[in-house]
Short mmCIF file of C-alpha atoms in Angstrom, two decimals:
data_model
loop_
_atom_site.label_atom_id
_atom_site.label_comp_id
_atom_site.label_asym_id
_atom_site.label_seq_id
_atom_site.Cartn_x
_atom_site.Cartn_y
_atom_site.Cartn_z
CA UNK A 1 -21.31 -34.15 -25.65
CA UNK A 2 -24.24 -33.24 -23.56
CA UNK A 3 -21.93 -31.73 -21.13
CA UNK A 4 -19.67 -29.00 -23.72
CA UNK A 5 -22.97 -27.81 -24.49
CA UNK A 6 -24.04 -27.65 -20.52
CA UNK A 7 -20.89 -25.68 -19.84
CA UNK A 8 -21.67 -23.10 -22.96
CA UNK A 9 -25.97 -22.76 -21.77
CA UNK A 10 -23.95 -21.81 -18.50
CA UNK A 11 -21.54 -19.37 -20.18
CA UNK A 12 -23.72 -17.48 -22.22
CA UNK A 13 -26.76 -17.40 -19.23
CA UNK A 14 -23.47 -15.75 -17.10
CA UNK A 15 -22.37 -13.12 -19.77
CA UNK A 16 -26.05 -12.31 -20.30
CA UNK A 17 -26.51 -11.52 -16.73
CA UNK A 18 -22.85 -10.04 -16.21
CA UNK A 19 -23.98 -7.61 -19.11
CA UNK A 20 -27.18 -6.62 -17.17
CA UNK A 21 -25.08 -5.31 -13.78
CA UNK A 22 -25.40 -1.78 -13.24
CA UNK A 23 -22.58 -0.30 -14.35
CA UNK A 24 -20.75 1.82 -11.70
CA UNK A 25 -22.65 5.72 -10.17
CA UNK A 26 -21.43 9.56 -11.40
CA UNK A 27 -18.00 10.15 -10.19
CA UNK A 28 -17.47 11.92 -7.07
CA UNK A 29 -17.96 15.38 -6.01
CA UNK A 30 -15.28 17.46 -5.23
CA UNK A 31 -16.85 19.71 -3.25
CA UNK A 32 -18.44 16.83 -1.35
CA UNK A 33 -15.58 15.26 -0.46
CA UNK A 34 -13.70 15.29 2.52
CA UNK A 35 -10.34 16.20 1.31
CA UNK A 36 -7.12 18.28 3.27
CA UNK A 37 -8.32 22.33 3.12
CA UNK A 38 -5.36 24.21 2.89
CA UNK A 39 -7.45 27.59 3.38
CA UNK A 40 -7.95 26.29 6.73
CA UNK A 41 -4.65 25.98 8.09
CA UNK A 42 -2.41 28.98 9.34
CA UNK A 43 0.00 26.93 9.35
CA UNK A 44 -0.03 25.81 6.01
CA UNK A 45 2.67 26.63 3.48
CA UNK A 46 2.12 26.19 -0.44
CA UNK A 47 4.86 26.33 -3.14
CA UNK A 48 3.52 26.78 -6.98
CA UNK A 49 7.03 26.59 -7.98
CA UNK A 50 7.02 23.29 -6.84
CA UNK A 51 4.90 20.97 -8.99
CA UNK A 52 4.77 17.84 -8.71
CA UNK A 53 3.80 14.89 -11.28
CA UNK A 54 3.54 10.69 -10.62
CA UNK A 55 2.40 7.68 -12.05
CA UNK A 56 0.84 5.11 -10.08
CA UNK A 57 1.42 1.90 -12.12
CA UNK A 58 -0.48 -0.55 -10.04
CA UNK A 59 -4.09 2.01 -10.69
CA UNK A 60 -2.56 3.20 -14.22
CA UNK A 61 -3.35 6.40 -12.33
CA UNK A 62 -1.46 10.05 -12.91
CA UNK A 63 -1.72 12.67 -10.52
CA UNK A 64 -0.31 16.13 -10.71
CA UNK A 65 -0.42 19.31 -8.28
CA UNK A 66 1.92 21.37 -5.84
CA UNK A 67 4.27 20.67 -3.13
CA UNK A 68 2.73 21.75 0.47
CA UNK A 69 4.25 21.49 3.90
CA UNK A 70 2.41 22.14 7.17
CA UNK A 71 1.99 20.40 10.51
CA UNK A 72 1.68 16.42 10.54
CA UNK A 73 0.51 14.50 13.35
CA UNK A 74 1.19 11.01 12.65
CA UNK A 75 0.89 8.27 15.61
CA UNK A 76 1.94 9.83 18.91
CA UNK A 77 4.50 12.21 16.42
CA UNK A 78 4.21 15.74 15.18
CA UNK A 79 6.30 17.88 12.37
CA UNK A 80 6.30 20.04 9.73
CA UNK A 81 6.37 17.96 6.81
CA UNK A 82 6.62 18.66 2.91
CA UNK A 83 3.93 16.48 1.23
CA UNK A 84 2.36 16.41 -2.73
CA UNK A 85 -0.85 17.93 -2.61
CA UNK A 86 -2.88 16.45 -5.23
CA UNK A 87 -5.26 18.87 -7.49
CA UNK A 88 -5.40 17.38 -10.82
CA UNK A 89 -6.48 13.90 -12.29
CA UNK A 90 -8.24 12.37 -15.85
CA UNK A 91 -11.87 11.89 -15.63
CA UNK A 92 -11.36 7.63 -15.60
CA UNK A 93 -8.93 7.98 -12.36
CA UNK A 94 -11.63 10.68 -10.17
CA UNK A 95 -13.13 7.16 -9.14
CA UNK A 96 -9.49 6.41 -7.70
CA UNK A 97 -9.76 9.45 -5.64
CA UNK A 98 -12.77 7.93 -3.68
CA UNK A 99 -11.14 4.89 -3.18
CA UNK A 100 -8.09 6.12 -1.69
CA UNK A 101 -9.81 8.21 1.29
CA UNK A 102 -8.06 11.47 1.81
CA UNK A 103 -4.28 10.49 0.03
CA UNK A 104 -1.36 8.11 0.47
CA UNK A 105 0.97 7.75 2.96
CA UNK A 106 3.81 6.61 1.04
CA UNK A 107 6.87 4.47 3.44
CA UNK A 108 9.16 3.57 0.83
CA UNK A 109 12.70 4.34 0.77
CA UNK A 110 13.79 7.65 0.29
CA UNK A 111 16.50 7.00 -2.72
CA UNK A 112 13.04 4.80 -4.42
CA UNK A 113 12.68 8.28 -6.64
CA UNK A 114 13.46 11.87 -5.68
CA UNK A 115 12.10 13.50 -9.25
CA UNK A 116 8.85 13.11 -10.08
CA UNK A 117 7.98 12.25 -14.30
CA UNK A 118 8.74 15.74 -14.91
CA UNK A 119 12.21 16.07 -13.30
CA UNK A 120 10.99 17.88 -10.25
CA UNK A 121 11.62 17.29 -6.92
CA UNK A 122 10.25 15.28 -4.50
CA UNK A 123 9.75 15.87 -1.07
CA UNK A 124 11.45 12.95 1.33
CA UNK A 125 9.28 10.38 2.54
CA UNK A 126 7.59 10.95 5.32
CA UNK A 127 9.28 8.77 7.96
CA UNK A 128 12.53 10.38 7.23
CA UNK A 129 11.46 14.39 7.48
CA UNK A 130 9.96 13.03 10.91
CA UNK A 131 12.35 11.17 12.67
CA UNK A 132 14.22 12.84 15.20
CA UNK A 133 10.82 14.21 16.08
CA UNK A 134 9.72 13.58 19.97
CA UNK A 135 6.24 12.30 21.77
CA UNK A 136 4.89 13.47 24.57
CA UNK A 137 7.89 11.32 26.77
CA UNK A 138 10.43 12.75 24.91
CA UNK A 139 11.19 9.55 23.03
CA UNK A 140 12.71 10.26 19.62
CA UNK A 141 10.95 9.01 16.05
CA UNK A 142 14.06 6.50 14.56
CA UNK A 143 13.79 5.93 10.73
CA UNK A 144 12.67 2.35 11.38
CA UNK A 145 8.88 0.38 10.94
CA UNK A 146 7.15 -2.47 11.12
CA UNK A 147 3.79 -3.23 9.54
CA UNK A 148 1.60 -6.58 10.40
CA UNK A 149 -2.48 -7.10 9.58
CA UNK A 150 -4.98 -9.71 10.93
CA UNK A 151 -7.77 -10.48 8.11
CA UNK A 152 -9.72 -7.45 9.34
CA UNK A 153 -7.28 -5.88 11.77
CA UNK A 154 -4.06 -3.76 10.80
CA UNK A 155 -1.21 -1.81 13.24
CA UNK A 156 2.03 -0.26 11.92
CA UNK A 157 5.06 0.04 14.63
CA UNK A 158 6.70 3.41 14.08
CA UNK A 159 10.36 3.33 15.83
CA UNK A 160 11.05 -0.59 15.39
CA UNK A 161 8.83 -3.35 15.76
CA UNK A 162 6.90 -4.38 19.31
CA UNK A 163 8.92 -7.96 20.16
CA UNK A 164 5.50 -9.01 22.12
CA UNK A 165 4.35 -9.25 18.59
CA UNK A 166 6.42 -11.89 17.40
CA UNK A 167 7.60 -15.10 17.68
CA UNK A 168 12.06 -16.02 18.03
CA UNK A 169 13.53 -13.54 16.81
CA UNK A 170 12.99 -10.88 14.09
CA UNK A 171 15.52 -12.10 10.77
CA UNK A 172 16.95 -9.46 8.85
CA UNK A 173 18.87 -9.13 5.08
CA UNK A 174 19.66 -6.33 3.03
CA UNK A 175 16.86 -5.11 0.00
CA UNK A 176 18.17 -6.39 -3.26
CA UNK A 177 18.62 -1.61 -3.92
CA UNK A 178 18.62 0.93 -2.13
CA UNK A 179 15.30 2.33 -4.26
CA UNK A 180 12.59 -0.88 -2.61
CA UNK A 181 11.83 -3.23 0.04
CA UNK A 182 13.16 -6.00 -2.59
CA UNK A 183 14.28 -9.11 -1.52
CA UNK A 184 15.37 -11.91 -3.70
CA UNK A 185 13.35 -15.28 -3.16
CA UNK A 186 15.56 -18.28 -3.87
CA UNK A 187 12.57 -21.10 -4.28
CA UNK A 188 8.56 -20.52 -3.40
CA UNK A 189 6.52 -24.25 -3.10
CA UNK A 190 3.16 -24.92 -2.37
CA UNK A 191 2.36 -28.30 -0.81
CA UNK A 192 1.76 -30.41 2.71
CA UNK A 193 5.29 -30.31 3.72
CA UNK A 194 8.69 -28.63 2.51
CA UNK A 195 10.37 -31.87 1.09
CA UNK A 196 7.01 -32.90 -1.01
CA UNK A 197 6.29 -29.77 -2.27
CA UNK A 198 6.56 -28.25 -5.75
CA UNK A 199 8.45 -25.66 -7.02
CA UNK A 200 7.09 -23.28 -8.69
CA UNK A 201 10.80 -21.20 -9.67
CA UNK A 202 12.50 -23.43 -11.09
CA UNK A 203 15.69 -22.00 -12.46
CA UNK A 204 17.39 -22.76 -16.21
CA UNK A 205 20.71 -24.55 -15.97
CA UNK A 206 21.78 -21.20 -18.30
CA UNK A 207 20.47 -18.12 -15.54
CA UNK A 208 23.57 -16.30 -13.75
CA UNK A 209 20.76 -15.28 -11.31
CA UNK A 210 19.56 -17.60 -8.98
CA UNK A 211 16.82 -15.34 -7.44
CA UNK A 212 13.86 -13.36 -8.40
CA UNK A 213 13.23 -10.05 -6.61
CA UNK A 214 10.66 -9.73 -4.49
CA UNK A 215 8.81 -6.25 -3.62
CA UNK A 216 7.19 -5.92 -0.50
CA UNK A 217 4.29 -3.43 -0.95
CA UNK A 218 1.50 -3.07 0.87
CA UNK A 219 -0.55 -1.54 -1.53
CA UNK A 220 -1.14 -4.64 -3.25
CA UNK A 221 -4.26 -7.21 -2.58
CA UNK A 222 -2.03 -10.47 -3.67
CA UNK A 223 0.70 -12.22 -4.08
CA UNK A 224 1.70 -11.81 -7.49
CA UNK A 225 3.99 -14.29 -9.85
CA UNK A 226 5.43 -13.14 -13.02
CA UNK A 227 3.62 -15.39 -15.76
CA UNK A 228 6.60 -15.99 -18.43
CA UNK A 229 9.62 -17.72 -18.12
CA UNK A 230 11.91 -14.68 -17.31
CA UNK A 231 13.15 -14.29 -20.89
CA UNK A 232 14.38 -18.24 -20.28
CA UNK A 233 16.54 -17.70 -16.93
CA UNK A 234 13.45 -19.86 -15.89
CA UNK A 235 11.99 -23.16 -16.97
CA UNK A 236 9.13 -22.30 -16.51
CA UNK A 237 6.13 -19.29 -15.89
CA UNK A 238 5.59 -19.60 -12.13
CA UNK A 239 2.33 -18.19 -12.20
CA UNK A 240 1.86 -20.75 -14.64
CA UNK A 241 3.16 -23.57 -12.58
CA UNK A 242 0.77 -22.11 -9.68
CA UNK A 243 -2.30 -22.37 -12.05
CA UNK A 244 -1.33 -25.49 -12.99
CA UNK A 245 -1.62 -27.56 -10.04
CA UNK A 246 -4.10 -29.84 -9.38
CA UNK A 247 -3.52 -31.40 -6.03
CA UNK A 248 -5.08 -29.95 -2.78
CA UNK A 249 -2.13 -27.97 -0.58
CA UNK A 250 -2.03 -26.12 2.50
CA UNK A 251 1.33 -24.62 3.08
CA UNK A 252 3.11 -22.38 0.78
CA UNK A 253 7.07 -22.27 1.57
CA UNK A 254 9.41 -19.06 0.80
CA UNK A 255 13.44 -18.88 0.96
CA UNK A 256 14.67 -15.61 0.97
CA UNK A 257 18.09 -15.19 -0.03
CA UNK A 258 20.42 -13.82 3.27
CA UNK A 259 17.69 -15.63 5.46
CA UNK A 260 18.75 -18.24 7.31
CA UNK A 261 15.09 -19.55 8.18
CA UNK A 262 12.92 -20.33 5.58
CA UNK A 263 9.12 -18.56 5.22
CA UNK A 264 5.78 -20.53 5.89
CA UNK A 265 2.50 -19.73 4.42
CA UNK A 266 -0.61 -21.28 5.85
CA UNK A 267 -3.06 -22.17 2.77
CA UNK A 268 -5.90 -20.23 5.27
CA UNK A 269 -3.79 -17.19 5.88
CA UNK A 270 -4.15 -16.44 1.71
CA UNK A 271 -7.70 -16.85 1.24
CA UNK A 272 -9.92 -14.01 -0.22
CA UNK A 273 -13.21 -13.22 -1.94
CA UNK A 274 -12.69 -13.37 -4.93
CA UNK A 275 -15.24 -11.83 -7.58
CA UNK A 276 -16.35 -12.79 -11.50
CA UNK A 277 -18.48 -12.01 -14.52
CA UNK A 278 -20.09 -15.56 -13.52
CA UNK A 279 -20.92 -14.29 -9.62
CA UNK A 280 -24.67 -14.19 -10.29
CA UNK A 281 -24.83 -18.00 -11.90
CA UNK A 282 -22.14 -19.10 -9.56
CA UNK A 283 -21.67 -17.40 -6.66
CA UNK A 284 -18.70 -15.97 -4.82
CA UNK A 285 -15.99 -17.89 -4.75
CA UNK A 286 -13.20 -18.18 -1.72
CA UNK A 287 -9.35 -18.94 -2.70
CA UNK A 288 -5.96 -18.27 -2.89
CA UNK A 289 -4.94 -14.51 -2.86
CA UNK A 290 -2.08 -15.39 -5.85
CA UNK A 291 -1.91 -14.08 -8.96
CA UNK A 292 -0.31 -12.49 -12.09
CA UNK A 293 1.77 -9.81 -12.41
CA UNK A 294 -0.04 -7.45 -14.56
CA UNK A 295 3.32 -5.64 -16.10
CA UNK A 296 6.01 -6.27 -18.17
CA UNK A 297 9.86 -5.36 -17.56
CA UNK A 298 12.30 -4.95 -20.28
CA UNK A 299 14.82 -7.47 -20.46
CA UNK A 300 17.63 -7.61 -18.57
CA UNK A 301 15.13 -7.17 -16.00
CA UNK A 302 13.10 -10.03 -14.17
CA UNK A 303 9.52 -9.34 -13.34
CA UNK A 304 9.24 -9.43 -9.72
CA UNK A 305 7.26 -11.06 -7.75
CA UNK A 306 5.24 -9.03 -5.39
CA UNK A 307 4.73 -9.55 -1.72
CA UNK A 308 1.34 -7.96 -1.06
CA UNK A 309 -1.41 -7.65 1.43
CA UNK A 310 -2.06 -11.35 1.76
CA UNK A 311 1.73 -11.65 3.75
CA UNK A 312 1.42 -9.27 6.04
CA UNK A 313 -1.04 -11.81 7.39
CA UNK A 314 2.19 -14.15 8.51
CA UNK A 315 4.69 -12.31 9.74
CA UNK A 316 5.52 -8.66 10.73
CA UNK A 317 7.99 -6.88 8.80
CA UNK A 318 10.45 -4.30 9.71
CA UNK A 319 11.58 -1.59 7.98
CA UNK A 320 14.82 -0.32 8.93
CA UNK A 321 15.80 2.37 6.81
CA UNK A 322 18.21 4.09 9.44
CA UNK A 323 21.90 3.86 7.50
CA UNK A 324 19.71 3.94 4.08
CA UNK A 325 21.07 6.26 1.40
CA UNK A 326 21.68 6.34 -2.53
CA UNK A 327 24.19 3.77 -2.64
CA UNK A 328 23.39 1.85 1.12
CA UNK A 329 19.86 -0.06 0.85
CA UNK A 330 17.67 -0.40 3.70
CA UNK A 331 17.68 -3.18 6.09
CA UNK A 332 14.27 -5.52 5.85
CA UNK A 333 13.16 -8.04 8.57
CA UNK A 334 10.68 -10.96 8.67
CA UNK A 335 9.06 -12.34 12.10
CA UNK A 336 6.23 -15.07 12.00
CA UNK A 337 3.33 -13.21 14.16
CA UNK A 338 2.67 -13.83 17.71
CA UNK A 339 -1.42 -15.31 17.58
CA UNK A 340 -1.62 -14.45 20.95
CA UNK A 341 -0.80 -10.44 20.17
CA UNK A 342 -3.21 -7.85 19.14
CA UNK A 343 -3.35 -5.62 16.79
CA UNK A 344 -4.34 -1.92 18.39
CA UNK A 345 -7.74 -0.99 18.31
CA UNK A 346 -9.03 2.46 17.07
CA UNK A 347 -9.63 4.01 19.99
CA UNK A 348 -6.09 3.68 21.33
CA UNK A 349 -4.14 4.84 18.34
CA UNK A 350 -1.00 6.15 20.29
CA UNK A 351 -0.21 3.60 22.74
CA UNK A 352 3.96 3.74 23.17
CA UNK A 353 6.31 0.95 24.12
CA UNK A 354 9.97 0.01 23.83
CA UNK A 355 11.04 -1.87 20.51
CA UNK A 356 13.02 -5.16 19.84
CA UNK A 357 16.05 -2.76 19.98
CA UNK A 358 15.70 -0.16 22.74
CA UNK A 359 14.29 2.45 20.86
CA UNK A 360 10.70 3.82 21.43
CA UNK A 361 7.86 2.03 19.05
CA UNK A 362 4.46 3.79 18.64
CA UNK A 363 1.60 1.55 18.37
CA UNK A 364 -0.72 3.17 15.13
CA UNK A 365 -4.03 1.71 14.41
CA UNK A 366 -4.93 0.73 11.07
CA UNK A 367 -8.09 -0.13 9.60
CA UNK A 368 -8.24 -3.26 7.00
CA UNK A 369 -10.47 -3.78 4.65
CA UNK A 370 -11.25 -7.03 3.85
CA UNK A 371 -9.29 -7.84 0.95
CA UNK A 372 -11.67 -8.21 -1.89
CA UNK A 373 -10.47 -9.43 -5.64
CA UNK A 374 -12.64 -8.56 -8.98
CA UNK A 375 -10.87 -10.63 -12.30
CA UNK A 376 -11.96 -8.30 -15.47
CA UNK A 377 -13.98 -11.18 -17.35
CA UNK A 378 -12.74 -14.12 -19.26
CA UNK A 379 -10.46 -12.95 -21.33
CA UNK A 380 -7.96 -10.72 -18.08
CA UNK A 381 -6.58 -12.65 -15.75
CA UNK A 382 -5.64 -9.40 -13.71
CA UNK A 383 -7.40 -8.89 -10.59
CA UNK A 384 -7.96 -5.69 -8.86
CA UNK A 385 -9.16 -4.65 -5.74
CA UNK A 386 -12.62 -2.41 -5.60
CA UNK A 387 -12.42 -1.04 -2.65
CA UNK A 388 -8.87 0.61 -3.66
CA UNK A 389 -7.00 -0.57 -1.44
CA UNK A 390 -6.45 -2.63 1.57
CA UNK A 391 -4.96 -0.78 4.63
CA UNK A 392 -6.32 2.70 5.56
CA UNK A 393 -4.57 4.69 9.06
CA UNK A 394 -5.02 8.31 9.95
CA UNK A 395 -3.20 11.38 10.16
CA UNK A 396 -3.94 14.76 11.75
CA UNK A 397 -2.76 17.89 9.27
CA UNK A 398 -2.55 21.75 9.59
CA UNK A 399 -3.69 23.82 12.76
CA UNK A 400 -6.70 23.21 13.47
CA UNK A 401 -5.90 19.84 12.95
CA UNK A 402 -7.92 17.90 9.97
CA UNK A 403 -7.97 14.04 10.42
CA UNK A 404 -7.80 12.62 7.38
CA UNK A 405 -7.76 8.26 6.32
CA UNK A 406 -4.19 7.91 3.95
CA UNK A 407 -3.98 4.75 2.30
CA UNK A 408 -0.96 2.76 3.81
CA UNK A 409 2.24 2.25 0.99
CA UNK A 410 5.53 0.40 1.51
CA UNK A 411 5.90 0.66 -2.08
CA UNK A 412 5.75 4.42 -3.50
CA UNK A 413 8.06 7.26 -0.96
CA UNK A 414 5.56 9.90 -1.54
CA UNK A 415 3.13 11.06 1.00
CA UNK A 416 0.01 13.18 -1.17
CA UNK A 417 -2.94 14.54 0.09
CA UNK A 418 -6.07 15.11 -2.37
CA UNK A 419 -6.95 18.95 -2.43
CA UNK A 420 -10.07 20.42 -4.07
CA UNK A 421 -8.31 22.70 -6.42
CA UNK A 422 -10.93 25.38 -5.48
CA UNK A 423 -9.73 25.60 -1.98
CA UNK A 424 -6.63 27.06 -3.76
CA UNK A 425 -8.31 29.33 -5.36
CA UNK A 426 -9.45 30.22 -1.22
CA UNK A 427 -6.00 30.35 0.06
CA UNK A 428 -4.53 33.26 -0.54
CA UNK A 429 -0.62 33.91 0.66
CA UNK A 430 2.55 36.21 -0.43
CA UNK A 431 5.79 35.97 -0.71
CA UNK A 432 7.02 32.87 0.34
CA UNK A 433 7.83 32.29 3.87
CA UNK A 434 5.89 34.84 4.50
CA UNK A 435 2.36 33.62 7.20
CA UNK A 436 -0.53 33.84 5.54
CA UNK A 437 -3.84 35.46 5.90
CA UNK A 438 -6.92 32.98 6.55
CA UNK A 439 -9.15 33.32 3.45
CA UNK A 440 -12.94 33.83 3.30
CA UNK A 441 -15.16 30.18 3.80
CA UNK A 442 -15.22 28.05 0.62
CA UNK A 443 -18.86 28.72 -0.91
CA UNK A 444 -20.21 25.50 -0.66
CA UNK A 445 -19.44 25.34 3.53
CA UNK A 446 -20.34 28.76 4.40
CA UNK A 447 -24.61 27.96 5.36
CA UNK A 448 -22.85 25.11 7.91
CA UNK A 449 -20.97 28.38 9.65
CA UNK A 450 -24.13 30.67 9.28
CA UNK A 451 -26.54 28.07 10.94
CA UNK A 452 -23.42 26.98 13.41
CA UNK A 453 -23.27 30.99 14.60
CA UNK A 454 -27.28 30.77 14.73
CA UNK A 455 -27.10 28.23 16.91
CA UNK A 456 -24.81 30.02 19.41
CA UNK A 457 -26.67 32.95 19.75
#
C-alpha cells in the first residue's frame, strides 16, 4: 500500500510545483520585431487586391495578409518572387510569430495548395519561381533540393543532392500524391535486429491497402504515429503498440513502398529532451522523439505517419519536382548520410558544386535549434516544440537587401514573411506595376537614423 501513497504524494507535489511555474511573458511588440519592411525596398510591389488567408494545422494558427513581390536571394540564386506578406493573426498567434523568426520558407510542391482558405490564388512555391535563374557561374537552378541534419547542424542543398553527403546510392520513389511529399510505409519495426523486431503496423485481413501514408515534414519535431486503428484497417494502434513495448530496443526499421532497401534509424538518432509537468520533481528526461499524431482524419482517409525533424538525422532526403504537376507527383529519394560529411557552416553559406545527376547544387547553411518537446500534462499526450520549429535559413529580400531568418518547412508550399501592418501604411505606391516612391522612415526608426546622420557629421 505504501507505493501508491508515495506516488500520489509525489504527483501532488509535482502538480503544485507546475502550478507555481511562471506563465509566458507578454506578447511580442511588433514595432520591435525584426520583420520584413516593404517601405525599405525600392523593388517591392504590393497587390492589395490579392489577399491571402492560410491555416497552419500543427500550430492551430491562421495568418492573413496580401500578395507581395520582390527580389529574393537564397543560396547563390536571385529572382523576382511572389510571396505572402502576413499582416494579421489572432492574439494567441502572436507568440507563434515570435517563435517562427521572420517567416516561413514553404518548400512543398505546387499542387499541394493552389488557393487559400477563401479561394484566393496563392503564389507558387519559391523553388519553382526561382527555377531557371542563374548564379554567378551561370549555373541554372532546377526544381530539386535535398535536406539533411545532424543534432546541431543542418543543410539545404538547392538543385539536387551532394554525392559526398551520402553512403551508397540515392533510392527514389514517386510520392503517393502530387499534393505533398508522401510515401507509403509497409512496415515499421523496433528492436535489435530486423528479424526479432516488433512490428508496429499490423494490417487487418479486411484491409485492401497495405501501406500507411507518411508525410516528410521538416516542420514537425518527431516521428508521429497514428493513435488509432485506421477505421479497422489495422489490428492495433501503431502508437499504442509503441507505448506498450517494455523491452529495450536499439533500431527502428522502416520499409517504404517502391524502395528496394529498408531504412534503418538508430535509437540514438531519435533521442531528444522531453519536458513534462513533472520536470520540477524529477528533472528532464532524454528519450526517443516518437509521438502520436495530434489531429484526426475522416474515413476513408488514413491518419498519416509524420516523418519529422529527427528522421532527417539519419538520411539525406531528395525532393525532386522537375516533372511534378497537378497530375504527376514529385519524386522522393532516401540515402543514408555519410558520417564523414560536415554540413556547411554559417560563414560559407553559398558553396556550389555538382550534384548526383551533374546539375549544379548550392549548399545552404541551416541553423538547427536542438529539438526539445513539451508534453502538455497528465491528460494531454500530444507534444509541441516550445521553440517553434527546428530549422531556420536566411534569405535576402528587397533592394537594398534585408536579411531575414525563416523556417524551412517541407510540409507547406507557401513562402510567407511577417510584416508589421504599420509598414504598409508607410508604403505608398500608385497603379500596379508603377514604381513607388520611397516613403518616410517609420516612426520608431527616426531617432536612430537622426543619430546616424549626426554621427557622420
